[in-house]
Amino acid sequence: MTTLQAFTCDDLFCFNINLDPLTETYGIPFYLQYLTHWPEYFILPEAPGRKLIGYIMGKAEGSVTSEEWHGHVTALSVTPEFQHLGLAAKLMESLVEISERKGRFFIDLFVRVSNQFAVNMYKQLGYSVHWTVIEYYSATSGEPDKDAYNMRKSLSRDMEKKSIILLPHLVRIEDTE
């Protein structure tokens, strides 16, 4: 049985941040910034014995005065031995609940176009592709950079579902801000 716990500063030093090979690697200051500014968006599932088996971190962003005010999933990671058990979906739902309570219009995230397992999971959770971002992820070992989907899920405040309208053209990362 796992439970969802609030993330604390101590947790940064208790586990390997790179829980799976597809999660982006950030420095400790990056995680501390998120924990300081958006602690409610930093959650981890914990197995018996306080074994840390994953995390989700996000933030609130966009313009407060416009329909762009939203929750953003920055990272979602579950250790390989605990994948395919519904933990990622449970963590995603926790961010939806937080964003609903805070009056956000939608949730968004970026995912590698090539990560079909994750793309399909997000679609099953009600997310749709908003646009494709060219070369969003930096590649390693001389490979080309990887494209990403910006996927979104409309929340109850977005009654007209404006936030999830598909933009069919390709964009660059600087065009998404």
Short mmCIF file of C-alpha atoms in Angstrom, two decimals:
data_model
loop_
_atom_site.label_atom_id
_atom_site.label_comp_id
_atom_site.label_asym_id
_atom_site.label_seq_id
_atom_site.Cartn_x
_atom_site.Cartn_y
_atom_site.Cartn_z
CA MET A 1 0.00 0.00 0.00
CA THR A 2 1.36 3.40 -0.93
CA THR A 3 0.39 6.79 0.41
CA LEU A 4 0.92 10.26 -1.04
CA GLN A 5 3.09 12.53 1.07
CA ALA A 6 4.08 16.18 0.88
CA PHE A 7 7.66 16.54 -0.28
CA THR A 8 10.13 18.10 2.18
CA CYS A 9 13.67 19.42 1.93
CA ASP A 10 14.91 16.30 3.73
CA ASP A 11 13.48 14.15 0.92
CA LEU A 12 15.89 15.73 -1.56
CA PHE A 13 18.73 13.98 0.18
CA CYS A 14 17.00 10.64 0.79
CA PHE A 15 16.61 9.32 -2.73
CA ASN A 16 18.08 9.25 -6.18
CA ILE A 17 16.36 12.03 -8.16
CA ASN A 18 16.80 10.05 -11.39
CA LEU A 19 14.20 7.38 -10.76
CA ASP A 20 13.80 6.44 -14.41
CA PRO A 21 15.79 7.10 -17.60
CA LEU A 22 13.25 9.48 -19.18
CA THR A 23 13.03 11.97 -16.31
CA GLU A 24 15.01 15.15 -16.86
CA THR A 25 17.88 15.73 -14.45
CA TYR A 26 17.94 18.99 -12.52
CA GLY A 27 20.28 20.36 -9.87
CA ILE A 28 19.36 20.53 -6.19
CA PRO A 29 18.76 24.34 -6.39
CA PHE A 30 16.10 23.73 -9.05
CA TYR A 31 14.22 21.31 -6.78
CA LEU A 32 14.57 23.66 -3.81
CA GLN A 33 13.12 26.51 -5.87
CA TYR A 34 10.05 24.42 -6.67
CA LEU A 35 9.71 23.26 -3.09
CA THR A 36 9.91 26.87 -1.87
CA HIS A 37 7.52 28.41 -4.41
CA TRP A 38 5.03 25.59 -5.06
CA PRO A 39 5.23 23.08 -2.18
CA GLU A 40 1.68 21.86 -2.76
CA TYR A 41 2.71 20.78 -6.28
CA PHE A 42 5.55 18.56 -5.04
CA ILE A 43 4.23 15.14 -3.99
CA LEU A 44 5.68 11.68 -3.63
CA PRO A 45 4.24 8.21 -3.19
CA GLU A 46 5.79 6.34 -0.31
CA ALA A 47 5.82 2.56 0.10
CA PRO A 48 5.93 0.85 3.50
CA GLY A 49 9.22 1.38 5.29
CA ARG A 50 9.43 4.94 3.93
CA LYS A 51 10.74 3.69 0.60
CA LEU A 52 10.50 6.53 -1.91
CA ILE A 53 9.24 5.16 -5.22
CA GLY A 54 8.49 8.26 -7.27
CA TYR A 55 7.53 11.91 -7.29
CA ILE A 56 5.69 14.57 -9.19
CA MET A 57 6.63 18.22 -9.18
CA GLY A 58 4.82 21.06 -10.77
CA LYS A 59 4.06 24.72 -10.50
CA ALA A 60 1.51 27.41 -11.23
CA GLU A 61 2.27 29.61 -14.19
CA GLY A 62 0.75 31.93 -16.75
CA SER A 63 -1.04 35.20 -16.29
CA VAL A 64 -3.26 35.41 -13.22
CA THR A 65 -5.56 37.84 -15.00
CA SER A 66 -6.06 35.72 -18.12
CA GLU A 67 -7.28 32.27 -19.07
CA GLU A 68 -3.65 31.12 -19.23
CA TRP A 69 -3.35 30.66 -15.42
CA HIS A 70 -2.62 26.96 -15.11
CA GLY A 71 -0.88 24.12 -13.35
CA HIS A 72 2.20 22.73 -15.03
CA VAL A 73 3.72 19.26 -14.55
CA THR A 74 7.49 19.72 -14.56
CA ALA A 75 8.52 16.15 -13.74
CA LEU A 76 6.81 12.84 -13.07
CA SER A 77 8.93 9.85 -12.17
CA VAL A 78 8.22 6.37 -10.83
CA THR A 79 10.91 3.75 -10.17
CA PRO A 80 10.83 0.92 -12.75
CA GLU A 81 9.78 -1.73 -10.23
CA PHE A 82 6.68 0.32 -9.30
CA GLN A 83 5.64 1.35 -12.81
CA HIS A 84 2.39 0.09 -14.39
CA LEU A 85 0.62 0.07 -11.00
CA GLY A 86 -1.34 3.31 -11.43
CA LEU A 87 1.00 5.49 -9.35
CA ALA A 88 1.66 7.96 -12.17
CA ALA A 89 -2.09 8.37 -12.72
CA LYS A 90 -2.62 8.88 -8.98
CA LEU A 91 0.10 11.54 -8.87
CA MET A 92 -1.33 13.28 -11.96
CA GLU A 93 -4.79 13.30 -10.38
CA SER A 94 -3.37 14.92 -7.25
CA LEU A 95 -2.07 17.83 -9.34
CA VAL A 96 -5.45 18.14 -11.05
CA GLU A 97 -7.17 18.33 -7.64
CA ILE A 98 -4.74 20.98 -6.40
CA SER A 99 -5.14 23.03 -9.59
CA GLU A 100 -8.94 22.78 -9.42
CA ARG A 101 -8.93 24.02 -5.80
CA LYS A 102 -6.71 26.93 -6.77
CA GLY A 103 -8.91 27.96 -9.71
CA ARG A 104 -6.57 27.12 -12.59
CA PHE A 105 -7.91 26.85 -16.13
CA PHE A 106 -5.92 23.81 -17.24
CA ILE A 107 -2.96 21.54 -16.56
CA ASP A 108 -0.16 21.18 -19.09
CA LEU A 109 2.99 19.14 -19.52
CA PHE A 110 5.65 18.32 -22.08
CA VAL A 111 6.39 14.75 -23.14
CA ARG A 112 8.73 13.30 -25.75
CA VAL A 113 6.87 12.52 -28.96
CA SER A 114 8.73 9.19 -29.02
CA ASN A 115 7.50 8.20 -25.53
CA GLN A 116 4.30 6.56 -26.76
CA PHE A 117 3.63 4.80 -23.47
CA ALA A 118 3.49 8.13 -21.62
CA VAL A 119 1.56 9.86 -24.43
CA ASN A 120 -1.07 7.10 -24.32
CA MET A 121 -1.27 7.27 -20.51
CA TYR A 122 -1.83 11.03 -20.61
CA LYS A 123 -4.51 10.62 -23.29
CA GLN A 124 -6.27 8.03 -21.09
CA LEU A 125 -6.19 10.61 -18.28
CA GLY A 126 -7.96 13.15 -20.51
CA TYR A 127 -5.01 15.13 -21.88
CA SER A 128 -4.80 16.10 -25.54
CA VAL A 129 -1.99 17.40 -27.72
CA HIS A 130 -2.08 21.18 -27.90
CA TRP A 131 1.01 21.61 -30.09
CA THR A 132 4.30 19.97 -31.05
CA VAL A 133 7.48 21.71 -29.91
CA ILE A 134 10.50 21.19 -32.17
CA GLU A 135 13.73 20.11 -30.44
CA TYR A 136 12.34 20.64 -26.93
CA TYR A 137 14.54 17.97 -25.31
CA SER A 138 18.31 18.12 -25.66
CA ALA A 139 19.80 14.89 -26.92
CA THR A 140 22.94 13.18 -25.71
CA SER A 141 25.72 11.34 -27.48
CA GLY A 142 25.49 13.34 -30.69
CA GLU A 143 21.88 12.37 -31.41
CA PRO A 144 19.47 15.00 -32.70
CA ASP A 145 17.34 16.90 -30.19
CA LYS A 146 13.92 15.38 -29.50
CA ASP A 147 10.53 16.94 -30.23
CA ALA A 148 7.87 17.15 -27.53
CA TYR A 149 4.13 17.36 -27.32
CA ASN A 150 2.61 20.05 -25.14
CA MET A 151 -0.38 18.18 -23.74
CA ARG A 152 -3.19 19.83 -21.85
CA LYS A 153 -6.22 18.93 -19.79
CA SER A 154 -8.96 21.49 -19.38
CA LEU A 155 -10.23 22.07 -15.83
CA SER A 156 -13.72 23.08 -14.71
CA ARG A 157 -12.92 26.82 -14.80
CA ASP A 158 -12.32 26.53 -18.58
CA MET A 159 -15.99 25.99 -19.38
CA GLU A 160 -15.55 26.59 -23.11
CA LYS A 161 -12.48 24.29 -23.31
CA LYS A 162 -10.43 27.05 -24.99
CA SER A 163 -7.18 25.83 -23.43
CA ILE A 164 -7.19 22.51 -25.26
CA ILE A 165 -7.78 23.67 -28.83
CA LEU A 166 -5.24 21.93 -31.06
CA LEU A 167 -2.72 24.25 -32.69
CA PRO A 168 -1.69 22.25 -35.78
CA HIS A 169 1.55 24.08 -36.55
CA LEU A 170 4.95 23.20 -35.12
CA VAL A 171 6.48 25.65 -32.65
CA ARG A 172 9.88 26.24 -31.09
CA ILE A 173 10.34 26.41 -27.32
CA GLU A 174 10.71 30.20 -27.38
CA ASP A 175 7.25 30.42 -29.02
CA THR A 176 5.59 28.68 -26.06
CA GLU A 177 6.27 31.39 -23.48
#
